[in-house]
Amino acid sequence: MSTSHASPAAETEIKNFIRTVIDADLASGKHPRTITRFPPEPNGYLHVGHAKSICLNFGIKDDYKARGYASECNLRFDDTNPEKEEDEYVQAIQADVRWLGFDWDGGVRYASDYFERLYQYAEELIGKGLAFVCELTPEQMREYRGDFQVPGRNSPFRDRTVEDNLDLFRRMRAGEFADGSRTLRLKIDMGSPNLNLRDPVIYRIRRAHHHRTGDAWCIYPMYDYTHCISDALEGITHSLCTLEFEDHRPLYDWVLDNVTIGCHPQQIEFSRLELLYTVTSKRKLNQLVTEALVNGWDDPRMPTVSGMRRRGYSPAGIRLFAERCGISKTPNVVDLSVLEGAVRETLEAEAPRVMAVLDPIKVTLTNFEPGTTGSRSAPFHPHHPEFGEREVPIAREIYIERDDFAEVPPPGWQRLTPGGEVRLRYSYVIKCDEVVKDADGRVVELKCSLDPATLGQNPVGRKVKGVIHWLSAEHAIEAEVRLYERLFTVERPDAVRGEDGQYLDFKQFINTESLRVVTGYVEACVRDAAPESRYQFERLGYFVTDRRDHAAGGRPVFNRTVGLKDSWSKS
Ligand code: ATP
Ligand code: MG
């Protein structure tokens, strides 16, 4: 796990074992340039693990282009599974890749564009005696396959003639056979210790409507067969995938060695990103959505790209995170705080700063005098004068944060307390003269006096260390503020075992407090902010106007992106 905290600017030249291979291939002339691809299956929204893969593949293109190579990166939908794929996902995935700051070369590509060619290559393999039509049922197939201890057995249909196989395969395509009644299998080696090489199925019969080819096909190619040929047809130089495909590489290479295709991409595997306190599996994320445990794929608590976007994470923050995760073959288990840290770092310089009060307590400034008591303007960012300034108005009634006042202050307290003084940010020093409580003893108001000589100046003869944020009650506007916490209460929600040794349902570890909605107050200057405007609320954290709901009901809606400090790291 990488926890380096160098500044973004310092992290320019990326080194990893894949780039070492690429550098060598370019230096030796094996390839004049790189062509990589990102190949999602359109069966869900992209998550943070995909973001890592996107940053890797598109990052290689961008960086090698910057070094003078005509590098490219394709976006290809691996749409060989007609039942699970939907156009909604196809659209969302494109939007996510663009939002992350990347663009693909040529049009969007689909494995289904290659169905006819894949079919022709299957006929070629049959013609070479390297594929056969099998009639074993799925159960028989499993039995014949063996396992790690037991070698497989040849299918009784393995020795059909080329003519018979061709005839049967054509009739499979023509729709003469029932779903699942026949498959096309490669003839490799049932005794291989690698189960992927035990005569793998490359075509199955499935009468299902495909999101692009409609009902044109009733046979569909399998992933392993489709992927390598699609890569080769696109002239991919380096086919980067996650480690679980390491054992599939011999099959990837076998297919390309046995069809006439003239291109043989190199498959290189790297470890999957695993993020603690969340799940990164489209299947599990899908469950959260369909069981309404979250509010859709883009719920700000989701580790999806669209969820992170709605949460207020910036593309630069996610890219910085991906860079820090690094690329290797060792397990890549990363704490959520690394992602939050990268996001926080990018927002630090980007987000204008304003004041908001989320849990207000009313303060009456007893010596406030209209026309005499002045106000100042304040910059939106201490280091970016180009962000501009706004007036920070004061009035007789103001709000401060409830936890900036303590009747019985703990040692070292620098905020407000009875008889004590504190500075209002960009304004006066005030002193608490009286605490007003309701019948239950709850503090409902503070009566304070301001020192008129302290607007923008230090008080004379004494030091006031504390500075708190505040708002003028009559100038502030109300806002809905959604306070998000981590979605799960345990590090690995999908890896907790019960007493019987079985995995427990990950959904039982959902943090029921992961969303709290409050009505708070913000400076009036945010009234006209567009959706997806990111701000720092001073002393509180980073917040973003909600993409969907902001201003829709007439008032601002903010999502808390991340706090100002890591409040989760183990002490
Ligand atoms: P999931 O298990 O969530 O469905 P997947 O690997 O099946 O993920 P694909 O759509 O097939 O999803 O993945 C597209 C690309 O993203 C693949 O190259 C895959 O290796 C990569 N990818 C998916 N998950 C991760 C991850 N956690 N870390 C890094 N890369 C990933
Ligand atoms: Mg997959």
Coordinates of C-alpha atoms and ligand atoms in Angstrom, one line a residue:
M1 CA 0.0 0.0 0.0
S2 CA 1.4 3.3 -1.0
T3 CA 1.0 6.2 1.5
S4 CA 3.4 8.6 -0.1
H5 CA 2.4 12.2 0.4
A6 CA 4.6 14.1 -2.0
S7 CA 2.9 17.1 -3.6
P8 CA 1.0 16.5 -6.8
A9 CA 3.5 18.5 -8.8
A10 CA 6.3 16.3 -7.7
E11 CA 4.6 13.2 -8.9
T12 CA 5.2 13.7 -12.6
E13 CA 7.2 10.8 -13.8
I14 CA 5.4 7.6 -13.1
K15 CA 7.4 4.4 -12.8
N16 CA 6.0 0.9 -12.6
F17 CA 6.8 -2.5 -14.0
I18 CA 4.4 -2.1 -16.9
R19 CA 6.0 1.1 -18.0
T20 CA 9.4 -0.7 -17.8
V21 CA 8.1 -3.3 -20.3
I22 CA 6.7 -0.5 -22.5
D23 CA 9.9 1.5 -22.5
A24 CA 11.9 -1.6 -23.5
D25 CA 9.4 -2.4 -26.3
L26 CA 9.7 1.1 -27.7
A27 CA 13.4 1.2 -27.3
S28 CA 13.9 -2.1 -29.1
G29 CA 11.5 -1.1 -31.9
K30 CA 9.1 -4.0 -31.1
H31 CA 6.4 -1.3 -31.2
P32 CA 6.6 2.2 -32.7
R33 CA 4.0 3.3 -30.2
T34 CA 1.6 2.0 -27.5
I35 CA -2.1 1.1 -28.1
T36 CA -3.9 0.3 -24.8
R37 CA -7.6 -0.2 -24.1
F38 CA -10.1 0.0 -21.3
P39 CA -12.6 -2.9 -21.8
P40 CA -15.5 -2.6 -19.4
E41 CA -18.4 -5.0 -19.4
P42 CA -21.5 -2.8 -19.6
N43 CA -23.3 -4.5 -16.7
G44 CA -23.0 -1.8 -14.0
Y45 CA -21.5 1.6 -13.3
L46 CA -17.8 2.1 -13.0
H47 CA -16.2 2.0 -9.5
V48 CA -12.9 3.2 -8.0
G49 CA -11.2 0.0 -9.2
H50 CA -12.1 0.8 -12.7
A51 CA -10.9 4.3 -12.2
K52 CA -7.5 2.9 -11.4
S53 CA -7.5 0.8 -14.6
I54 CA -8.7 3.9 -16.6
C55 CA -5.9 6.0 -15.2
L56 CA -3.4 3.3 -16.1
N57 CA -4.5 2.7 -19.7
F58 CA -5.4 6.3 -20.7
G59 CA -2.5 7.6 -18.6
I60 CA 0.0 5.5 -20.6
K61 CA -1.5 7.0 -23.8
D62 CA -1.3 10.6 -22.6
D63 CA 2.2 10.3 -21.1
Y64 CA 3.7 8.5 -24.1
K65 CA 2.0 11.0 -26.4
A66 CA 3.6 13.8 -24.5
R67 CA 6.9 12.0 -25.1
G68 CA 6.4 12.1 -28.9
Y69 CA 4.8 8.7 -29.6
A70 CA 1.6 8.4 -31.5
S71 CA 0.1 6.4 -28.6
E72 CA -3.6 5.6 -28.5
C73 CA -6.1 4.2 -26.0
N74 CA -9.4 2.6 -27.0
L75 CA -12.7 2.3 -25.1
R76 CA -14.2 -1.1 -25.9
F77 CA -17.3 -2.5 -24.4
D78 CA -17.0 -6.2 -23.7
D79 CA -20.6 -6.9 -24.6
T80 CA -20.6 -10.7 -25.0
N81 CA -23.2 -11.3 -22.3
P82 CA -26.5 -10.2 -23.8
E83 CA -28.6 -10.8 -20.6
K84 CA -26.9 -8.5 -18.2
E85 CA -26.0 -5.6 -20.4
E86 CA -27.8 -2.4 -20.8
D87 CA -27.5 0.8 -22.8
E88 CA -27.8 2.9 -19.6
Y89 CA -24.5 1.5 -18.5
V90 CA -22.9 2.1 -21.9
Q91 CA -23.8 5.8 -21.6
A92 CA -22.8 6.2 -18.0
I93 CA -19.4 4.5 -18.5
Q94 CA -18.6 7.0 -21.4
A95 CA -19.6 9.9 -19.2
D96 CA -17.5 8.7 -16.4
V97 CA -14.3 8.2 -18.5
R98 CA -14.7 11.7 -19.9
W99 CA -15.3 13.2 -16.5
L100 CA -12.2 11.6 -15.2
G101 CA -10.4 13.7 -17.9
F102 CA -9.7 11.1 -20.6
D103 CA -10.8 10.6 -24.2
W104 CA -10.6 7.5 -26.4
D105 CA -9.3 7.2 -29.9
G106 CA -11.6 6.5 -32.8
G107 CA -15.3 5.8 -31.9
V108 CA -16.5 3.8 -29.1
R109 CA -15.8 0.1 -29.8
Y110 CA -17.8 -2.9 -29.0
A111 CA -16.8 -6.6 -28.9
S112 CA -20.1 -7.2 -30.6
D113 CA -18.7 -5.3 -33.7
Y114 CA -16.5 -8.3 -34.1
F115 CA -19.1 -11.0 -33.9
E116 CA -18.9 -11.9 -37.6
R117 CA -15.1 -12.0 -37.5
L118 CA -15.1 -14.0 -34.3
Y119 CA -17.3 -16.5 -36.0
Q120 CA -15.0 -16.7 -39.0
Y121 CA -12.0 -17.4 -36.7
A122 CA -14.0 -20.2 -35.1
E123 CA -14.6 -21.8 -38.5
E124 CA -10.8 -21.5 -39.1
L125 CA -10.1 -23.3 -35.8
I126 CA -12.6 -26.0 -36.7
G127 CA -11.0 -26.3 -40.1
K128 CA -7.6 -26.8 -38.5
G129 CA -9.1 -29.6 -36.3
L130 CA -8.7 -27.3 -33.2
A131 CA -12.3 -26.9 -32.2
F132 CA -15.3 -29.2 -32.0
V133 CA -19.0 -29.1 -31.3
C134 CA -19.8 -30.8 -28.0
E135 CA -23.1 -32.1 -26.8
L136 CA -22.3 -32.7 -23.1
T137 CA -24.8 -31.2 -20.7
P138 CA -23.4 -28.6 -18.3
E139 CA -23.4 -31.2 -15.5
Q140 CA -21.5 -33.7 -17.6
M141 CA -19.1 -31.0 -18.7
R142 CA -18.3 -30.2 -15.1
E143 CA -17.7 -33.9 -14.4
Y144 CA -15.5 -34.4 -17.4
R145 CA -13.5 -31.3 -16.6
G146 CA -11.9 -32.7 -13.4
D147 CA -10.4 -30.3 -10.9
F148 CA -7.0 -29.3 -9.5
Q149 CA -6.4 -32.9 -8.2
V150 CA -8.1 -34.9 -10.9
P151 CA -7.2 -34.5 -14.6
G152 CA -10.1 -34.0 -17.1
R153 CA -11.4 -36.6 -19.6
N154 CA -11.9 -36.1 -23.3
S155 CA -15.4 -35.4 -24.4
P156 CA -16.9 -38.3 -26.4
F157 CA -17.6 -35.7 -29.1
R158 CA -14.0 -34.6 -29.4
D159 CA -13.1 -36.7 -32.4
R160 CA -15.8 -35.6 -34.8
T161 CA -14.6 -34.9 -38.3
V162 CA -13.9 -31.3 -39.5
E163 CA -16.9 -31.6 -41.9
D164 CA -19.3 -32.7 -39.1
N165 CA -18.0 -29.9 -36.8
L166 CA -18.4 -27.3 -39.5
D167 CA -21.9 -28.5 -40.4
L168 CA -23.0 -28.5 -36.8
F169 CA -21.5 -25.2 -36.0
R170 CA -23.2 -23.6 -39.0
R171 CA -26.5 -25.1 -37.8
M172 CA -25.9 -23.8 -34.3
R173 CA -25.6 -20.3 -35.9
A174 CA -28.7 -20.9 -38.0
G175 CA -30.8 -21.6 -34.9
E176 CA -31.4 -25.3 -35.4
F177 CA -30.6 -26.3 -31.8
A178 CA -32.1 -25.5 -28.5
D179 CA -30.4 -23.1 -26.1
G180 CA -27.6 -24.8 -24.1
S181 CA -27.8 -28.1 -26.1
R182 CA -24.5 -27.7 -27.8
T183 CA -21.2 -25.7 -27.4
L184 CA -18.2 -25.1 -29.5
R185 CA -15.0 -26.0 -27.6
L186 CA -11.3 -25.7 -28.3
K187 CA -9.3 -28.8 -28.5
I188 CA -6.4 -28.1 -26.2
D189 CA -5.5 -30.5 -23.4
M190 CA -7.9 -32.1 -20.9
G191 CA -4.9 -33.2 -18.8
S192 CA -3.5 -29.7 -18.4
P193 CA -2.9 -28.6 -14.9
N194 CA -4.4 -25.2 -16.0
L195 CA -8.1 -25.7 -16.0
N196 CA -8.6 -22.9 -18.5
L197 CA -6.9 -25.1 -21.1
R198 CA -9.1 -28.1 -20.6
D199 CA -11.0 -27.7 -23.9
P200 CA -12.7 -24.4 -23.0
V201 CA -16.1 -23.5 -24.4
I202 CA -15.8 -20.6 -26.8
Y203 CA -19.5 -20.5 -28.1
R204 CA -22.8 -21.2 -26.5
I205 CA -26.3 -21.1 -27.8
R206 CA -28.4 -18.5 -26.1
R207 CA -31.5 -16.9 -27.6
A208 CA -31.3 -13.5 -25.9
H209 CA -31.8 -10.1 -27.3
H210 CA -28.5 -8.2 -27.5
H211 CA -28.4 -4.5 -26.8
R212 CA -26.7 -3.9 -30.2
T213 CA -27.0 -6.9 -32.4
G214 CA -30.7 -7.5 -31.5
D215 CA -31.7 -11.0 -32.5
A216 CA -29.2 -11.4 -35.3
W217 CA -27.3 -14.0 -33.3
C218 CA -28.4 -17.0 -31.2
I219 CA -24.8 -18.1 -30.5
Y220 CA -22.5 -15.9 -28.4
P221 CA -18.7 -16.1 -28.0
M222 CA -17.2 -16.5 -24.6
Y223 CA -15.1 -13.8 -22.9
D224 CA -11.7 -15.4 -23.1
Y225 CA -12.1 -16.1 -26.8
T226 CA -13.5 -12.7 -27.6
H227 CA -11.1 -10.7 -25.6
C228 CA -7.8 -11.7 -27.2
I229 CA -9.2 -11.5 -30.7
S230 CA -10.7 -8.1 -30.1
D231 CA -7.4 -6.9 -28.7
A232 CA -5.6 -8.2 -31.8
L233 CA -8.1 -6.8 -34.2
E234 CA -7.5 -3.4 -32.7
G235 CA -3.7 -3.7 -32.8
I236 CA -3.4 -3.4 -29.0
T237 CA 0.2 -3.6 -28.0
H238 CA -0.1 -4.1 -24.3
S239 CA -3.3 -5.7 -22.9
L240 CA -3.4 -4.7 -19.2
C241 CA -5.7 -6.6 -16.9
T242 CA -6.0 -7.7 -13.3
L243 CA -4.3 -10.6 -11.7
E244 CA -7.2 -13.0 -11.8
F245 CA -6.6 -13.3 -15.5
E246 CA -3.0 -14.6 -15.1
D247 CA -4.1 -18.2 -15.5
H248 CA -6.1 -17.2 -18.6
R249 CA -3.0 -15.9 -20.3
P250 CA -2.0 -19.3 -21.8
L251 CA -5.4 -19.4 -23.4
Y252 CA -5.2 -15.8 -24.6
D253 CA -1.9 -16.7 -26.3
W254 CA -3.1 -20.1 -27.6
V255 CA -6.0 -18.6 -29.5
L256 CA -3.8 -15.9 -31.0
D257 CA -1.2 -18.4 -32.0
N258 CA -3.8 -20.5 -33.8
V259 CA -5.8 -18.0 -35.8
T260 CA -4.5 -16.0 -38.8
I261 CA -4.6 -12.5 -37.3
G262 CA -1.1 -10.9 -37.6
C263 CA -1.1 -9.3 -34.2
H264 CA -0.3 -10.7 -30.8
P265 CA -0.8 -8.2 -27.9
Q266 CA 1.1 -8.9 -24.7
Q267 CA -1.2 -9.5 -21.8
I268 CA 0.2 -8.1 -18.5
E269 CA -1.5 -8.5 -15.2
F270 CA -1.5 -6.2 -12.2
S271 CA -3.2 -6.4 -8.8
R272 CA -6.7 -5.2 -8.3
L273 CA -7.3 -2.2 -6.2
E274 CA -9.1 -3.1 -3.0
L275 CA -10.4 -0.2 -0.9
L276 CA -11.1 -0.7 2.7
Y277 CA -14.5 0.2 4.2
T278 CA -16.2 -0.3 0.9
V279 CA -16.9 -3.0 -1.7
T280 CA -15.6 -2.9 -5.3
S281 CA -17.6 -5.4 -7.2
K282 CA -20.3 -4.4 -9.6
R283 CA -22.4 -7.3 -8.5
K284 CA -22.4 -6.1 -4.9
L285 CA -22.9 -2.5 -5.8
N286 CA -25.8 -3.6 -7.9
Q287 CA -27.4 -5.3 -4.8
L288 CA -27.1 -2.0 -2.8
V289 CA -28.9 -0.2 -5.6
T290 CA -31.6 -2.7 -6.3
E291 CA -32.3 -3.3 -2.6
A292 CA -32.5 0.4 -2.2
L293 CA -29.9 0.4 0.6
V294 CA -28.5 3.5 -1.2
N295 CA -30.1 6.1 -3.4
G296 CA -28.9 4.8 -6.7
W297 CA -25.6 4.2 -8.4
D298 CA -24.5 7.8 -7.9
D299 CA -25.3 8.0 -4.2
P300 CA -22.4 10.0 -2.7
R301 CA -21.6 7.1 -0.4
M302 CA -21.0 4.7 -3.3
P303 CA -17.4 4.0 -4.5
T304 CA -18.7 4.4 -8.1
V305 CA -17.2 7.1 -10.3
S306 CA -20.6 8.8 -10.5
G307 CA -21.0 8.5 -6.7
M308 CA -17.6 10.0 -6.0
R309 CA -18.4 12.8 -8.5
R310 CA -21.6 13.6 -6.7
R311 CA -19.8 13.5 -3.4
G312 CA -17.6 16.3 -4.7
Y313 CA -14.4 14.4 -5.4
S314 CA -12.5 16.1 -8.2
P315 CA -11.2 14.1 -11.2
A316 CA -7.7 15.4 -10.3
G317 CA -8.1 14.0 -6.8
I318 CA -9.1 10.5 -8.1
R319 CA -6.2 10.6 -10.6
L320 CA -3.8 11.5 -7.8
F321 CA -5.2 8.6 -5.8
A322 CA -4.7 6.2 -8.6
E323 CA -1.2 7.3 -9.0
R324 CA -0.5 6.8 -5.3
C325 CA -2.0 3.3 -5.4
G326 CA 0.7 2.4 -7.9
I327 CA 0.8 -0.6 -10.2
S328 CA 2.3 -3.9 -9.1
K329 CA 1.5 -7.5 -8.7
T330 CA 1.5 -7.4 -4.9
P331 CA -1.9 -7.0 -3.1
N332 CA -3.1 -3.4 -3.5
V333 CA -5.2 -2.9 -0.4
V334 CA -5.7 0.8 0.3
D335 CA -7.4 2.5 3.1
L336 CA -10.2 5.0 2.3
S337 CA -8.2 7.7 4.0
V338 CA -5.6 7.6 1.1
L339 CA -8.4 8.4 -1.3
E340 CA -9.8 11.1 1.0
G341 CA -6.3 12.5 1.5
A342 CA -5.8 12.8 -2.3
V343 CA -9.1 14.5 -2.7
R344 CA -8.5 16.9 0.1
E345 CA -5.1 17.8 -1.3
T346 CA -6.5 18.8 -4.7
L347 CA -9.5 20.7 -3.2
E348 CA -7.2 22.7 -0.9
A349 CA -6.1 25.0 -3.8
E350 CA -9.2 24.7 -5.9
A351 CA -12.1 25.4 -3.6
P352 CA -13.1 28.9 -2.7
R353 CA -13.7 29.3 1.1
V354 CA -16.8 30.6 2.7
M355 CA -18.4 30.3 6.1
A356 CA -21.3 28.0 7.0
V357 CA -22.9 27.1 10.3
L358 CA -24.4 23.7 10.5
D359 CA -25.5 23.4 14.1
P360 CA -26.3 27.1 14.9
I361 CA -26.6 28.8 18.2
K362 CA -27.9 32.3 18.2
V363 CA -25.6 35.1 19.5
T364 CA -26.9 38.6 20.2
L365 CA -24.3 41.3 20.0
T366 CA -25.7 43.7 22.6
N367 CA -23.6 46.7 21.7
F368 CA -24.1 46.4 17.9
E369 CA -24.9 49.8 16.4
P370 CA -26.4 49.9 12.9
G371 CA -24.3 52.3 10.7
T372 CA -21.4 52.3 13.1
T373 CA -20.5 48.7 13.5
G374 CA -18.5 48.0 10.3
S375 CA -17.8 44.9 8.2
R376 CA -15.0 43.8 6.1
S377 CA -14.6 42.0 2.8
A378 CA -12.7 38.8 2.7
P379 CA -10.9 36.9 0.0
F380 CA -12.4 33.6 -1.2
H381 CA -8.9 32.0 -0.9
P382 CA -5.9 33.1 1.1
H383 CA -3.5 32.2 -1.7
H384 CA -5.6 32.9 -4.8
P385 CA -6.5 36.6 -5.0
E386 CA -7.9 35.9 -8.4
F387 CA -10.8 34.1 -6.8
G388 CA -12.0 37.5 -5.7
E389 CA -13.6 38.8 -2.5
R390 CA -17.0 39.2 -1.0
E391 CA -18.4 41.4 1.8
V392 CA -18.8 39.5 5.2
P393 CA -21.7 41.5 6.7
I394 CA -22.4 41.6 10.4
A395 CA -25.7 42.3 12.3
R396 CA -27.0 42.3 15.8
E397 CA -27.9 38.6 15.6
I398 CA -25.4 36.1 14.4
Y399 CA -25.0 32.4 14.4
I400 CA -22.0 30.5 15.6
E401 CA -21.5 26.7 15.8
R402 CA -22.9 25.1 18.9
D403 CA -19.7 23.3 19.6
D404 CA -17.7 26.5 19.5
F405 CA -19.2 27.3 22.9
A406 CA -18.5 25.5 26.1
E407 CA -20.0 26.4 29.4
V408 CA -17.4 24.4 31.2
P409 CA -14.4 24.4 28.8
P410 CA -11.9 21.6 28.7
P411 CA -8.3 22.5 29.3
G412 CA -6.7 24.4 26.5
W413 CA -10.1 25.6 25.1
Q414 CA -9.6 28.6 22.8
R415 CA -13.2 29.1 21.7
L416 CA -16.1 30.8 23.4
T417 CA -16.9 30.3 27.0
P418 CA -18.8 32.5 29.6
G419 CA -16.7 35.6 30.3
G420 CA -14.2 34.6 27.6
E421 CA -13.3 36.2 24.3
V422 CA -12.9 34.9 20.8
R423 CA -12.4 36.5 17.4
L424 CA -15.1 36.2 14.8
R425 CA -13.3 35.4 11.5
Y426 CA -12.8 38.6 9.4
S427 CA -14.6 40.6 12.1
Y428 CA -14.5 41.7 15.7
V429 CA -13.4 40.1 19.0
I430 CA -16.5 39.3 21.1
K431 CA -16.9 38.5 24.7
C432 CA -19.7 36.2 26.2
D433 CA -21.5 38.1 28.9
E434 CA -24.6 36.0 29.4
V435 CA -25.9 32.5 28.7
V436 CA -29.6 32.1 28.0
K437 CA -31.2 28.7 28.5
D438 CA -34.6 27.2 28.0
A439 CA -36.6 25.3 30.6
D440 CA -34.7 22.1 29.9
G441 CA -31.3 23.8 30.6
R442 CA -30.3 23.8 26.9
V443 CA -28.4 26.9 25.8
V444 CA -30.6 28.8 23.3
E445 CA -28.8 32.1 23.1
L446 CA -25.6 33.9 24.0
K447 CA -25.5 37.6 24.8
C448 CA -22.1 39.0 23.8
S449 CA -20.5 42.3 23.4
L450 CA -18.0 43.2 20.7
D451 CA -14.9 45.2 21.1
P452 CA -15.3 48.1 18.5
A453 CA -11.5 48.6 18.4
T454 CA -10.8 45.0 17.0
L455 CA -12.1 45.1 13.5
G456 CA -9.1 43.9 11.6
Q457 CA -6.9 44.8 14.5
N458 CA -5.5 43.0 17.6
P459 CA -7.0 44.1 20.9
V460 CA -4.8 46.3 23.0
G461 CA -3.2 44.8 26.1
R462 CA -4.4 41.2 25.8
K463 CA -4.2 38.3 23.4
V464 CA -7.2 36.5 21.9
K465 CA -6.1 33.3 20.3
G466 CA -9.3 31.6 19.2
V467 CA -11.0 32.4 15.8
I468 CA -14.4 31.0 15.0
H469 CA -16.6 31.0 12.0
W470 CA -20.0 32.7 12.1
L471 CA -22.8 34.2 10.0
S472 CA -25.1 37.2 10.2
A473 CA -28.5 35.7 10.9
E474 CA -30.3 38.2 8.6
H475 CA -27.8 37.9 5.7
A476 CA -27.2 34.1 5.8
I477 CA -29.3 31.8 3.7
E478 CA -30.7 28.4 4.7
A479 CA -29.2 25.3 3.0
E480 CA -29.8 21.6 3.1
V481 CA -26.6 19.9 4.1
R482 CA -26.1 16.2 3.6
L483 CA -23.4 14.8 6.0
Y484 CA -21.9 11.6 4.7
E485 CA -19.9 9.1 6.5
R486 CA -18.4 5.8 5.4
L487 CA -20.9 3.4 4.0
F488 CA -19.6 0.4 6.0
T489 CA -18.6 0.0 9.6
V490 CA -15.9 -2.6 9.0
E491 CA -12.7 -2.7 6.9
R492 CA -13.7 -5.6 4.7
P493 CA -17.5 -5.9 4.7
D494 CA -17.4 -8.7 2.1
A495 CA -14.8 -10.8 4.0
V496 CA -16.3 -11.3 7.4
R497 CA -17.0 -15.0 8.3
G498 CA -19.6 -16.3 10.7
E499 CA -19.1 -19.0 13.2
D500 CA -19.7 -21.7 10.6
G501 CA -16.8 -20.3 8.5
Q502 CA -19.1 -19.0 5.8
Y503 CA -19.0 -15.4 4.6
L504 CA -21.6 -13.2 6.2
D505 CA -23.8 -11.0 4.0
F506 CA -21.8 -7.8 3.5
K507 CA -25.0 -5.7 3.7
Q508 CA -25.3 -6.3 7.4
F509 CA -22.3 -4.1 7.9
I510 CA -23.8 -1.0 6.4
N511 CA -23.3 2.1 8.5
T512 CA -26.8 3.2 9.4
E513 CA -25.5 6.6 10.3
S514 CA -23.8 7.1 7.0
L515 CA -26.2 9.9 5.9
R516 CA -27.4 12.7 8.2
V517 CA -29.3 15.6 6.7
V518 CA -29.3 18.9 8.5
T519 CA -30.5 22.4 7.8
G520 CA -27.6 24.8 8.1
Y521 CA -26.8 28.4 7.1
V522 CA -24.3 29.5 4.5
E523 CA -23.2 32.9 3.2
A524 CA -25.6 34.4 0.7
C525 CA -22.8 34.6 -1.9
V526 CA -23.3 30.9 -2.7
R527 CA -26.9 31.4 -3.6
D528 CA -26.3 31.4 -7.3
A529 CA -23.6 28.7 -7.4
A530 CA -24.0 26.2 -10.2
P531 CA -24.5 22.5 -9.4
E532 CA -21.2 20.8 -8.7
S533 CA -19.5 23.9 -7.2
R534 CA -17.0 22.9 -4.6
Y535 CA -16.3 25.0 -1.6
Q536 CA -14.4 24.8 1.6
F537 CA -16.7 25.7 4.6
E538 CA -14.1 27.2 6.9
R539 CA -13.1 24.9 9.7
L540 CA -15.8 22.3 8.7
G541 CA -14.6 20.6 5.5
Y542 CA -15.1 20.5 1.8
F543 CA -18.7 20.6 0.4
V544 CA -20.2 20.5 -3.1
T545 CA -23.5 21.7 -4.4
D546 CA -25.5 18.6 -5.3
R547 CA -25.5 17.7 -9.0
R548 CA -29.2 16.8 -9.0
D549 CA -31.0 18.6 -6.2
H550 CA -29.1 21.8 -5.7
A551 CA -31.5 24.8 -5.8
A552 CA -34.3 22.5 -7.2
G553 CA -36.5 23.1 -4.2
G554 CA -35.5 26.8 -4.0
R555 CA -32.6 26.4 -1.6
P556 CA -29.0 25.3 -1.9
V557 CA -28.2 21.6 -1.3
F558 CA -24.7 20.7 -0.2
N559 CA -23.0 17.4 0.1
R560 CA -20.1 17.0 2.5
T561 CA -17.2 15.7 0.4
V562 CA -14.6 15.2 3.1
G563 CA -13.5 16.8 6.4
L564 CA -10.5 19.0 6.7
K565 CA -8.5 16.4 8.6
D566 CA -8.4 12.7 8.6
S567 CA -10.7 11.9 11.5
W568 CA -10.5 8.2 10.9
S569 CA -6.9 7.4 11.1
K570 CA -6.1 5.1 13.9
S571 CA -4.7 7.0 16.9
Ligands
ATP1 P1 -16.3 -6.3 -11.2 O1 -15.8 -7.4 -10.5 O2 -16.5 -5.1 -10.3 O3 -17.5 -6.5 -12.0 P2 -14.8 -6.5 -13.5 O4 -13.3 -6.8 -13.6 O5 -15.7 -7.7 -13.8 O6 -15.2 -5.8 -12.2 P3 -15.0 -5.2 -16.0 O7 -16.0 -4.3 -16.5 O8 -14.8 -6.5 -16.7 O9 -15.2 -5.4 -14.5 O10 -13.6 -4.4 -15.9 C1 -13.0 -3.5 -16.8 C2 -11.6 -3.3 -16.5 O11 -11.4 -2.8 -15.2 C3 -10.8 -4.6 -16.6 O12 -9.6 -4.4 -17.3 C4 -10.6 -4.9 -15.1 O13 -9.4 -5.7 -15.0 C5 -10.5 -3.5 -14.5 N1 -10.8 -3.5 -13.1 C6 -12.0 -4.0 -12.6 N2 -12.0 -3.9 -11.2 C7 -10.7 -3.4 -10.9 C8 -10.1 -3.2 -9.6 N3 -10.7 -3.4 -8.5 N4 -8.8 -2.7 -9.7 C9 -8.2 -2.5 -10.9 N5 -8.7 -2.7 -12.1 C10 -10.0 -3.2 -12.1
MG2 MG -15.7 -8.7 -15.6

